[in-house]
């Protein structure tokens, strides 16, 4: 990774952390329409994977992959407008979290149905191959989501067809309040389906990035999909309405010590690369201004309820 990429990756991870912190404040003030699903401690698995893609590749993020949307050009203002349900937000108040796409940025709208994006993205990858385009499709799946039928069906199809699909497995210790050993027989893997599997330390951004570059190359060489497992930990509740009392505090402390942001800053410092020392405070000021702008934005008009929807 070169210096410029490292600085951009660090910026995306920090922006994700601070945007979600601002969203938590808005939630506690009763301003967000629904709960806030954080990626605290998992920013590297969302940002460093997306950072390895080319501009024509397509992503389908899940709820904890806000960082990948920032990498593709989404803005905090859009995110705030969306969570606050305002008329000028990406879905005009029809959704309340990161469930919106952007064709220009190569982002397919996330969906709540765990596993459902795997066959959809296998289809996107199939279209790339049929058109002879050197592009890859990327999506993410949690340990819980990887137990769904859709995950197996979609990945199996991609393996058989040798499709350019990267599925990032987020092995983060919990599916809501259920630890993996209560709902899956082994560790996250797609080896039994014949998919090339890579497993990395999901909190080491440089390692995640290098593996993602390797995965993309594997896809572009026509060798089929890659399941890239990132070992990480969900350091917040499932969402802000979940106080995570079922998680051992020692486990949380263990993973806090492996926070991806300071680790990546150390990795950069070893190369003599240093982020702007004012970056964090500048970002916080911009985020506060964006949140205030979103709070002042208009609510949707009831008469516009059906606009942009399929209705008869
Ligand atoms: C098919 C399906 N089953 C159940 C749910 C309800 N649900 C939403 S998130 C979640 C836990 C997901 O855990 P995991 O896949 O490990 O992702 P994480 O939240 O840890 O990122 C559940 C059970 C759903 N959205 N879709
Ligand atoms: Mg999980």
mmCIF file of C-alpha atoms and ligand atoms in Angstrom:
data_model
loop_
_atom_site.group_PDB
_atom_site.id
_atom_site.type_symbol
_atom_site.label_atom_id
_atom_site.label_comp_id
_atom_site.label_asym_id
_atom_site.label_seq_id
_atom_site.Cartn_x
_atom_site.Cartn_y
_atom_site.Cartn_z
ATOM 1 C CA UNK A 1 0.000 0.000 0.000
ATOM 2 C CA UNK A 2 1.356 3.420 -0.893
ATOM 3 C CA UNK A 3 1.261 6.474 1.373
ATOM 4 C CA UNK A 4 -1.693 8.095 -0.369
ATOM 5 C CA UNK A 5 -3.818 4.935 -0.099
ATOM 6 C CA UNK A 6 -2.855 4.549 3.556
ATOM 7 C CA UNK A 7 -3.881 8.124 4.346
ATOM 8 C CA UNK A 8 -7.193 7.715 2.516
ATOM 9 C CA UNK A 9 -7.864 4.427 4.277
ATOM 10 C CA UNK A 10 -7.097 5.949 7.667
ATOM 11 C CA UNK A 11 -9.373 8.886 6.875
ATOM 12 C CA UNK A 12 -12.246 6.569 5.874
ATOM 13 C CA UNK A 13 -11.896 4.547 9.073
ATOM 14 C CA UNK A 14 -11.780 7.652 11.255
ATOM 15 C CA UNK A 15 -14.743 9.197 9.414
ATOM 16 C CA UNK A 16 -16.736 6.011 10.016
ATOM 17 C CA UNK A 17 -15.888 6.005 13.731
ATOM 18 C CA UNK A 18 -16.736 9.675 14.239
ATOM 19 C CA UNK A 19 -19.884 9.639 12.081
ATOM 20 C CA UNK A 20 -21.240 6.714 14.076
ATOM 21 C CA UNK A 21 -20.372 8.512 17.336
ATOM 22 C CA UNK A 22 -22.393 11.507 16.135
ATOM 23 C CA UNK A 23 -25.245 9.176 15.123
ATOM 24 C CA UNK A 24 -25.262 7.697 18.640
ATOM 25 C CA UNK A 25 -25.644 11.220 20.071
ATOM 26 C CA UNK A 26 -28.549 11.883 17.688
ATOM 27 C CA UNK A 27 -30.109 8.562 18.740
ATOM 28 C CA UNK A 28 -29.843 9.444 22.431
ATOM 29 C CA UNK A 29 -31.417 12.823 21.730
ATOM 30 C CA UNK A 30 -34.358 10.958 20.213
ATOM 31 C CA UNK A 31 -33.667 12.375 16.769
ATOM 32 C CA UNK A 32 -33.029 9.256 14.686
ATOM 33 C CA UNK A 33 -36.103 7.422 13.408
ATOM 34 C CA UNK A 34 -34.715 3.993 14.273
ATOM 35 C CA UNK A 35 -31.764 2.511 16.055
ATOM 36 C CA UNK A 36 -28.104 2.967 15.148
ATOM 37 C CA UNK A 37 -26.047 -0.061 14.106
ATOM 38 C CA UNK A 38 -22.390 0.607 14.720
ATOM 39 C CA UNK A 39 -19.236 -0.944 13.326
ATOM 40 C CA UNK A 40 -17.120 -0.022 16.365
ATOM 41 C CA UNK A 41 -13.900 -2.041 16.124
ATOM 42 C CA UNK A 42 -14.788 -3.365 12.662
ATOM 43 C CA UNK A 43 -13.987 -0.280 10.590
ATOM 44 C CA UNK A 44 -11.026 -1.999 8.904
ATOM 45 C CA UNK A 45 -13.143 -4.856 7.551
ATOM 46 C CA UNK A 46 -15.505 -2.391 5.866
ATOM 47 C CA UNK A 47 -12.986 0.217 4.677
ATOM 48 C CA UNK A 48 -9.826 -1.745 3.779
ATOM 49 C CA UNK A 49 -11.793 -4.248 1.679
ATOM 50 C CA UNK A 50 -13.630 -1.571 -0.323
ATOM 51 C CA UNK A 51 -10.390 0.416 -0.683
ATOM 52 C CA UNK A 52 -8.878 -2.470 -2.673
ATOM 53 C CA UNK A 53 -11.526 -2.242 -5.412
ATOM 54 C CA UNK A 54 -11.430 -0.488 -8.752
ATOM 55 C CA UNK A 55 -13.818 2.364 -9.621
ATOM 56 C CA UNK A 56 -16.024 0.129 -11.807
ATOM 57 C CA UNK A 57 -16.428 -2.636 -9.227
ATOM 58 C CA UNK A 58 -19.745 -2.866 -7.396
ATOM 59 C CA UNK A 59 -20.376 -3.244 -3.669
ATOM 60 C CA UNK A 60 -23.431 -4.282 -1.664
ATOM 61 C CA UNK A 61 -22.787 -3.284 1.953
ATOM 62 C CA UNK A 62 -24.591 -4.597 5.009
ATOM 63 C CA UNK A 63 -25.600 -2.474 7.997
ATOM 64 C CA UNK A 64 -22.128 -2.559 9.612
ATOM 65 C CA UNK A 65 -20.337 -1.506 6.409
ATOM 66 C CA UNK A 66 -20.978 2.222 6.422
ATOM 67 C CA UNK A 67 -17.219 2.653 5.970
ATOM 68 C CA UNK A 68 -17.350 1.007 2.557
ATOM 69 C CA UNK A 69 -19.944 3.577 1.490
ATOM 70 C CA UNK A 70 -17.628 6.404 2.537
ATOM 71 C CA UNK A 71 -14.827 4.800 0.524
ATOM 72 C CA UNK A 72 -17.167 4.934 -2.506
ATOM 73 C CA UNK A 73 -18.005 8.607 -1.952
ATOM 74 C CA UNK A 74 -21.080 8.715 0.306
ATOM 75 C CA UNK A 75 -21.149 11.775 2.579
ATOM 76 C CA UNK A 76 -21.942 12.127 6.294
ATOM 77 C CA UNK A 77 -24.702 14.646 5.434
ATOM 78 C CA UNK A 78 -26.497 11.987 3.372
ATOM 79 C CA UNK A 79 -26.165 9.540 6.249
ATOM 80 C CA UNK A 80 -27.568 12.012 8.789
ATOM 81 C CA UNK A 81 -30.476 13.004 6.507
ATOM 82 C CA UNK A 82 -31.233 9.343 6.028
ATOM 83 C CA UNK A 83 -31.148 8.405 9.733
ATOM 84 C CA UNK A 84 -33.280 11.467 10.518
ATOM 85 C CA UNK A 85 -35.782 10.524 7.804
ATOM 86 C CA UNK A 86 -35.715 13.885 6.031
ATOM 87 C CA UNK A 87 -37.195 14.680 2.617
ATOM 88 C CA UNK A 88 -33.830 15.685 1.190
ATOM 89 C CA UNK A 89 -32.150 12.435 2.247
ATOM 90 C CA UNK A 90 -31.291 9.625 -0.184
ATOM 91 C CA UNK A 91 -34.643 7.846 0.265
ATOM 92 C CA UNK A 92 -36.674 10.949 1.049
ATOM 93 C CA UNK A 93 -37.586 9.652 4.504
ATOM 94 C CA UNK A 94 -38.714 6.183 3.369
ATOM 95 C CA UNK A 95 -35.879 4.382 5.175
ATOM 96 C CA UNK A 96 -33.947 5.319 8.263
ATOM 97 C CA UNK A 97 -30.464 3.793 8.143
ATOM 98 C CA UNK A 98 -27.805 3.061 5.540
ATOM 99 C CA UNK A 99 -30.315 1.237 3.350
ATOM 100 C CA UNK A 100 -29.817 3.208 0.180
ATOM 101 C CA UNK A 101 -27.835 2.614 -2.961
ATOM 102 C CA UNK A 102 -26.155 4.784 -5.537
ATOM 103 C CA UNK A 103 -25.757 3.528 -9.094
ATOM 104 C CA UNK A 104 -23.160 6.190 -9.951
ATOM 105 C CA UNK A 105 -20.953 5.065 -7.044
ATOM 106 C CA UNK A 106 -21.461 1.357 -7.702
ATOM 107 C CA UNK A 107 -23.362 0.785 -4.461
ATOM 108 C CA UNK A 108 -26.308 -1.602 -4.356
ATOM 109 C CA UNK A 109 -28.786 -0.754 -1.606
ATOM 110 C CA UNK A 110 -28.294 -2.878 1.503
ATOM 111 C CA UNK A 111 -31.169 -5.070 2.613
ATOM 112 C CA UNK A 112 -32.109 -6.431 6.028
ATOM 113 C CA UNK A 113 -32.512 -10.009 4.821
ATOM 114 C CA UNK A 114 -29.326 -11.733 5.952
ATOM 115 C CA UNK A 115 -27.754 -13.746 3.142
ATOM 116 C CA UNK A 116 -30.026 -12.311 0.461
ATOM 117 C CA UNK A 117 -27.254 -10.186 -1.038
ATOM 118 C CA UNK A 118 -25.052 -13.187 -1.850
ATOM 119 C CA UNK A 119 -27.196 -14.549 -4.741
ATOM 120 C CA UNK A 120 -27.922 -10.979 -5.868
ATOM 121 C CA UNK A 121 -24.216 -10.182 -6.041
ATOM 122 C CA UNK A 122 -23.512 -13.538 -7.709
ATOM 123 C CA UNK A 123 -25.919 -12.279 -10.377
ATOM 124 C CA UNK A 124 -24.043 -8.980 -10.648
ATOM 125 C CA UNK A 125 -20.781 -10.924 -11.013
ATOM 126 C CA UNK A 126 -22.405 -13.155 -13.645
ATOM 127 C CA UNK A 127 -23.366 -10.088 -15.672
ATOM 128 C CA UNK A 128 -19.753 -8.846 -15.552
ATOM 129 C CA UNK A 129 -18.500 -12.175 -16.834
ATOM 130 C CA UNK A 130 -21.127 -12.434 -19.561
ATOM 131 C CA UNK A 131 -20.232 -8.959 -20.839
ATOM 132 C CA UNK A 132 -16.516 -9.737 -20.647
ATOM 133 C CA UNK A 133 -15.938 -6.866 -18.215
ATOM 134 C CA UNK A 134 -12.964 -6.878 -15.842
ATOM 135 C CA UNK A 135 -15.006 -5.983 -12.764
ATOM 136 C CA UNK A 136 -15.699 -7.661 -9.451
ATOM 137 C CA UNK A 137 -18.665 -7.683 -7.075
ATOM 138 C CA UNK A 138 -18.137 -7.446 -3.314
ATOM 139 C CA UNK A 139 -20.486 -7.956 -0.401
ATOM 140 C CA UNK A 140 -20.244 -8.716 3.322
ATOM 141 C CA UNK A 141 -21.830 -11.317 5.588
ATOM 142 C CA UNK A 142 -21.802 -11.848 9.361
ATOM 143 C CA UNK A 143 -21.243 -15.137 11.200
ATOM 144 C CA UNK A 144 -25.003 -15.271 11.783
ATOM 145 C CA UNK A 145 -25.860 -14.443 8.184
ATOM 146 C CA UNK A 146 -23.500 -17.143 6.926
ATOM 147 C CA UNK A 147 -25.850 -19.770 8.393
ATOM 148 C CA UNK A 148 -28.623 -18.892 5.949
ATOM 149 C CA UNK A 149 -29.617 -20.943 2.929
ATOM 150 C CA UNK A 150 -29.177 -17.939 0.648
ATOM 151 C CA UNK A 151 -25.494 -17.729 1.602
ATOM 152 C CA UNK A 152 -24.888 -21.367 0.597
ATOM 153 C CA UNK A 153 -26.953 -21.163 -2.581
ATOM 154 C CA UNK A 154 -25.391 -17.929 -3.754
ATOM 155 C CA UNK A 155 -21.822 -18.962 -3.044
ATOM 156 C CA UNK A 156 -22.310 -22.421 -4.499
ATOM 157 C CA UNK A 157 -23.615 -20.879 -7.732
ATOM 158 C CA UNK A 158 -20.665 -18.463 -7.840
ATOM 159 C CA UNK A 159 -18.154 -21.305 -7.342
ATOM 160 C CA UNK A 160 -19.726 -23.503 -10.018
ATOM 161 C CA UNK A 161 -19.819 -20.579 -12.449
ATOM 162 C CA UNK A 162 -16.385 -19.255 -11.352
ATOM 163 C CA UNK A 163 -17.786 -15.772 -10.843
ATOM 164 C CA UNK A 164 -15.775 -12.692 -9.823
ATOM 165 C CA UNK A 165 -17.389 -12.343 -6.389
ATOM 166 C CA UNK A 166 -15.703 -11.426 -3.115
ATOM 167 C CA UNK A 167 -17.692 -12.221 0.006
ATOM 168 C CA UNK A 168 -16.197 -10.671 3.126
ATOM 169 C CA UNK A 169 -17.042 -12.766 6.174
ATOM 170 C CA UNK A 170 -17.255 -10.683 9.320
ATOM 171 C CA UNK A 171 -16.496 -13.092 12.125
ATOM 172 C CA UNK A 172 -17.304 -10.665 14.950
ATOM 173 C CA UNK A 173 -18.157 -12.834 17.948
ATOM 174 C CA UNK A 174 -21.929 -12.407 17.972
ATOM 175 C CA UNK A 175 -25.099 -12.534 15.920
ATOM 176 C CA UNK A 176 -27.240 -10.227 18.006
ATOM 177 C CA UNK A 177 -26.802 -11.970 21.432
ATOM 178 C CA UNK A 178 -25.866 -15.401 20.015
ATOM 179 C CA UNK A 179 -22.192 -16.436 19.928
ATOM 180 C CA UNK A 180 -21.103 -18.470 16.872
ATOM 181 C CA UNK A 181 -20.706 -21.770 18.784
ATOM 182 C CA UNK A 182 -24.451 -21.685 19.552
ATOM 183 C CA UNK A 183 -25.492 -21.447 15.920
ATOM 184 C CA UNK A 184 -22.772 -22.866 13.661
ATOM 185 C CA UNK A 185 -20.858 -26.147 13.744
ATOM 186 C CA UNK A 186 -17.440 -24.902 12.672
ATOM 187 C CA UNK A 187 -15.634 -21.648 12.003
ATOM 188 C CA UNK A 188 -16.649 -19.302 9.188
ATOM 189 C CA UNK A 189 -15.456 -20.917 6.001
ATOM 190 C CA UNK A 190 -16.658 -21.703 2.488
ATOM 191 C CA UNK A 191 -14.049 -24.381 1.809
ATOM 192 C CA UNK A 192 -16.673 -27.142 1.852
ATOM 193 C CA UNK A 193 -18.347 -25.351 -1.052
ATOM 194 C CA UNK A 194 -15.099 -25.133 -2.942
ATOM 195 C CA UNK A 195 -14.633 -21.394 -2.571
ATOM 196 C CA UNK A 196 -11.108 -20.077 -2.134
ATOM 197 C CA UNK A 197 -11.021 -18.892 1.488
ATOM 198 C CA UNK A 198 -8.626 -16.408 3.033
ATOM 199 C CA UNK A 199 -8.639 -15.675 6.765
ATOM 200 C CA UNK A 200 -7.088 -12.500 8.119
ATOM 201 C CA UNK A 201 -6.865 -10.415 11.268
ATOM 202 C CA UNK A 202 -9.814 -8.123 10.557
ATOM 203 C CA UNK A 203 -8.462 -5.441 12.892
ATOM 204 C CA UNK A 204 -5.200 -5.094 10.975
ATOM 205 C CA UNK A 205 -6.191 -2.755 8.133
ATOM 206 C CA UNK A 206 -3.029 -3.304 6.069
ATOM 207 C CA UNK A 207 -3.511 -7.075 6.213
ATOM 208 C CA UNK A 208 -7.179 -6.791 5.229
ATOM 209 C CA UNK A 209 -6.235 -4.516 2.339
ATOM 210 C CA UNK A 210 -3.486 -6.823 1.055
ATOM 211 C CA UNK A 211 -5.801 -9.857 1.200
ATOM 212 C CA UNK A 212 -8.534 -7.902 -0.594
ATOM 213 C CA UNK A 213 -6.117 -7.010 -3.415
ATOM 214 C CA UNK A 214 -5.211 -10.707 -3.651
ATOM 215 C CA UNK A 215 -8.898 -11.668 -3.682
ATOM 216 C CA UNK A 216 -9.670 -9.191 -6.457
ATOM 217 C CA UNK A 217 -6.773 -10.503 -8.539
ATOM 218 C CA UNK A 218 -8.006 -14.071 -8.014
ATOM 219 C CA UNK A 219 -11.441 -13.014 -9.319
ATOM 220 C CA UNK A 220 -10.072 -11.116 -12.305
ATOM 221 C CA UNK A 221 -8.009 -14.149 -13.324
ATOM 222 C CA UNK A 222 -11.274 -16.105 -13.684
ATOM 223 C CA UNK A 223 -10.535 -18.397 -10.739
ATOM 224 C CA UNK A 224 -13.929 -17.886 -9.113
ATOM 225 C CA UNK A 225 -15.165 -16.312 -5.893
ATOM 226 C CA UNK A 226 -13.199 -15.620 -2.732
ATOM 227 C CA UNK A 227 -14.501 -15.855 0.804
ATOM 228 C CA UNK A 228 -12.396 -13.435 2.807
ATOM 229 C CA UNK A 229 -12.905 -14.072 6.519
ATOM 230 C CA UNK A 230 -12.008 -11.169 8.790
ATOM 231 C CA UNK A 231 -11.562 -12.123 12.435
ATOM 232 C CA UNK A 232 -12.846 -9.150 14.400
ATOM 233 C CA UNK A 233 -15.228 -8.253 17.208
ATOM 234 C CA UNK A 234 -18.436 -6.260 17.513
ATOM 235 C CA UNK A 235 -17.556 -3.892 20.362
ATOM 236 C CA UNK A 236 -20.957 -2.249 20.588
ATOM 237 C CA UNK A 237 -24.371 -3.847 21.042
ATOM 238 C CA UNK A 238 -26.216 -5.213 18.048
ATOM 239 C CA UNK A 239 -27.592 -1.673 17.862
ATOM 240 C CA UNK A 240 -27.877 1.218 20.281
ATOM 241 C CA UNK A 241 -30.980 -0.267 21.928
ATOM 242 C CA UNK A 242 -28.878 -3.288 23.000
ATOM 243 C CA UNK A 243 -26.625 -2.685 26.029
ATOM 244 C CA UNK A 244 -24.590 -5.849 25.368
ATOM 245 C CA UNK A 245 -24.861 -7.069 28.963
ATOM 246 C CA UNK A 246 -24.392 -10.645 27.696
ATOM 247 C CA UNK A 247 -20.794 -9.925 26.602
ATOM 248 C CA UNK A 248 -17.945 -10.627 29.028
ATOM 249 C CA UNK A 249 -16.334 -7.233 29.865
ATOM 250 C CA UNK A 250 -12.889 -8.894 29.728
ATOM 251 C CA UNK A 251 -13.536 -9.926 26.155
ATOM 252 C CA UNK A 252 -14.493 -6.359 25.309
ATOM 253 C CA UNK A 253 -11.309 -5.073 26.937
ATOM 254 C CA UNK A 254 -9.259 -7.650 25.028
ATOM 255 C CA UNK A 255 -10.650 -6.414 21.713
ATOM 256 C CA UNK A 256 -10.475 -2.736 22.696
ATOM 257 C CA UNK A 257 -6.719 -3.243 22.960
ATOM 258 C CA UNK A 258 -6.777 -4.441 19.340
ATOM 259 C CA UNK A 259 -8.661 -1.382 18.050
ATOM 260 C CA UNK A 260 -7.986 -1.103 14.296
ATOM 261 C CA UNK A 261 -7.494 2.673 14.265
ATOM 262 C CA UNK A 262 -4.488 3.065 16.604
ATOM 263 C CA UNK A 263 -3.038 -0.151 15.161
ATOM 264 C CA UNK A 264 -3.135 1.265 11.673
ATOM 265 C CA UNK A 265 -1.706 4.575 12.896
ATOM 266 C CA UNK A 266 1.229 2.625 14.376
ATOM 267 C CA UNK A 267 1.646 0.701 11.120
ATOM 268 C CA UNK A 268 1.747 4.009 9.239
ATOM 269 C CA UNK A 269 4.121 5.618 11.741
ATOM 270 C CA UNK A 270 6.627 2.794 11.159
ATOM 271 C CA UNK A 271 6.739 3.949 7.535
ATOM 272 C CA UNK A 272 7.053 7.597 8.502
ATOM 273 C CA UNK A 273 3.494 8.337 7.395
ATOM 274 C CA UNK A 274 1.465 10.547 9.716
ATOM 275 C CA UNK A 275 -2.116 11.754 9.377
ATOM 276 C CA UNK A 276 -2.740 15.473 9.802
ATOM 277 C CA UNK A 277 -2.830 15.983 13.619
ATOM 278 C CA UNK A 278 -5.907 18.226 13.234
ATOM 279 C CA UNK A 279 -7.808 15.656 11.157
ATOM 280 C CA UNK A 280 -9.945 14.365 14.003
ATOM 281 C CA UNK A 281 -11.007 17.775 15.342
ATOM 282 C CA UNK A 282 -11.669 19.077 11.813
ATOM 283 C CA UNK A 283 -13.796 16.043 11.071
ATOM 284 C CA UNK A 284 -15.738 16.423 14.303
ATOM 285 C CA UNK A 285 -16.506 20.066 13.527
ATOM 286 C CA UNK A 286 -17.651 19.140 10.001
ATOM 287 C CA UNK A 287 -19.791 16.312 11.363
ATOM 288 C CA UNK A 288 -21.456 18.589 13.901
ATOM 289 C CA UNK A 289 -22.220 21.105 11.132
ATOM 290 C CA UNK A 290 -23.594 18.332 8.886
ATOM 291 C CA UNK A 291 -25.769 16.979 11.717
ATOM 292 C CA UNK A 292 -27.153 20.470 12.376
ATOM 293 C CA UNK A 293 -27.840 20.909 8.676
ATOM 294 C CA UNK A 294 -29.708 17.595 8.635
ATOM 295 C CA UNK A 295 -31.709 18.539 11.750
ATOM 296 C CA UNK A 296 -32.835 21.720 9.991
ATOM 297 C CA UNK A 297 -33.840 19.833 6.809
ATOM 298 C CA UNK A 298 -37.546 19.466 5.956
ATOM 299 C CA UNK A 299 -39.670 16.413 6.711
ATOM 300 C CA UNK A 300 -41.264 14.588 3.778
ATOM 301 C CA UNK A 301 -44.725 15.723 2.674
ATOM 302 C CA UNK A 302 -47.470 13.093 3.164
ATOM 303 C CA UNK A 303 -48.628 13.783 -0.420
ATOM 304 C CA UNK A 304 -45.244 12.510 -1.699
ATOM 305 C CA UNK A 305 -45.570 9.184 0.092
ATOM 306 C CA UNK A 306 -45.844 7.070 -3.058
ATOM 307 C CA UNK A 307 -43.242 8.882 -5.146
ATOM 308 C CA UNK A 308 -40.520 6.531 -6.349
ATOM 309 C CA UNK A 309 -42.330 3.427 -5.139
ATOM 310 C CA UNK A 310 -44.070 0.657 -7.061
ATOM 311 C CA UNK A 311 -47.751 1.238 -6.378
ATOM 312 C CA UNK A 312 -50.995 1.045 -8.250
HETATM 313 C C1 LIG B 1 -32.787 -13.991 7.220
HETATM 314 C C2 LIG B 1 -32.762 -13.157 8.473
HETATM 315 N N1 LIG B 1 -32.880 -13.745 9.681
HETATM 316 C C3 LIG B 1 -32.865 -12.991 10.809
HETATM 317 C C4 LIG B 1 -32.757 -11.620 10.733
HETATM 318 C C5 LIG B 1 -32.764 -10.775 12.014
HETATM 319 N N2 LIG B 1 -31.404 -10.316 12.297
HETATM 320 C C6 LIG B 1 -30.951 -9.116 11.851
HETATM 321 S S1 LIG B 1 -29.347 -8.846 12.212
HETATM 322 C C7 LIG B 1 -29.210 -10.339 12.995
HETATM 323 C C8 LIG B 1 -27.901 -10.794 13.564
HETATM 324 C C9 LIG B 1 -26.860 -10.812 12.474
HETATM 325 O O1 LIG B 1 -25.664 -11.326 12.951
HETATM 326 P P1 LIG B 1 -24.424 -11.452 12.015
HETATM 327 O O2 LIG B 1 -24.824 -12.010 10.684
HETATM 328 O O3 LIG B 1 -23.372 -12.169 12.762
HETATM 329 O O4 LIG B 1 -24.006 -9.942 11.721
HETATM 330 P P2 LIG B 1 -23.521 -8.835 12.784
HETATM 331 O O5 LIG B 1 -24.782 -8.193 13.329
HETATM 332 O O6 LIG B 1 -22.744 -9.531 13.826
HETATM 333 O O7 LIG B 1 -22.733 -7.868 11.995
HETATM 334 C C10 LIG B 1 -30.421 -11.031 12.967
HETATM 335 C C11 LIG B 1 -30.637 -12.364 13.542
HETATM 336 C C12 LIG B 1 -32.661 -11.048 9.440
HETATM 337 N N3 LIG B 1 -32.518 -9.718 9.267
HETATM 338 N N4 LIG B 1 -32.639 -11.814 8.328
HETATM 339 MG MG1 LIG B 2 -21.806 -11.401 13.821
#
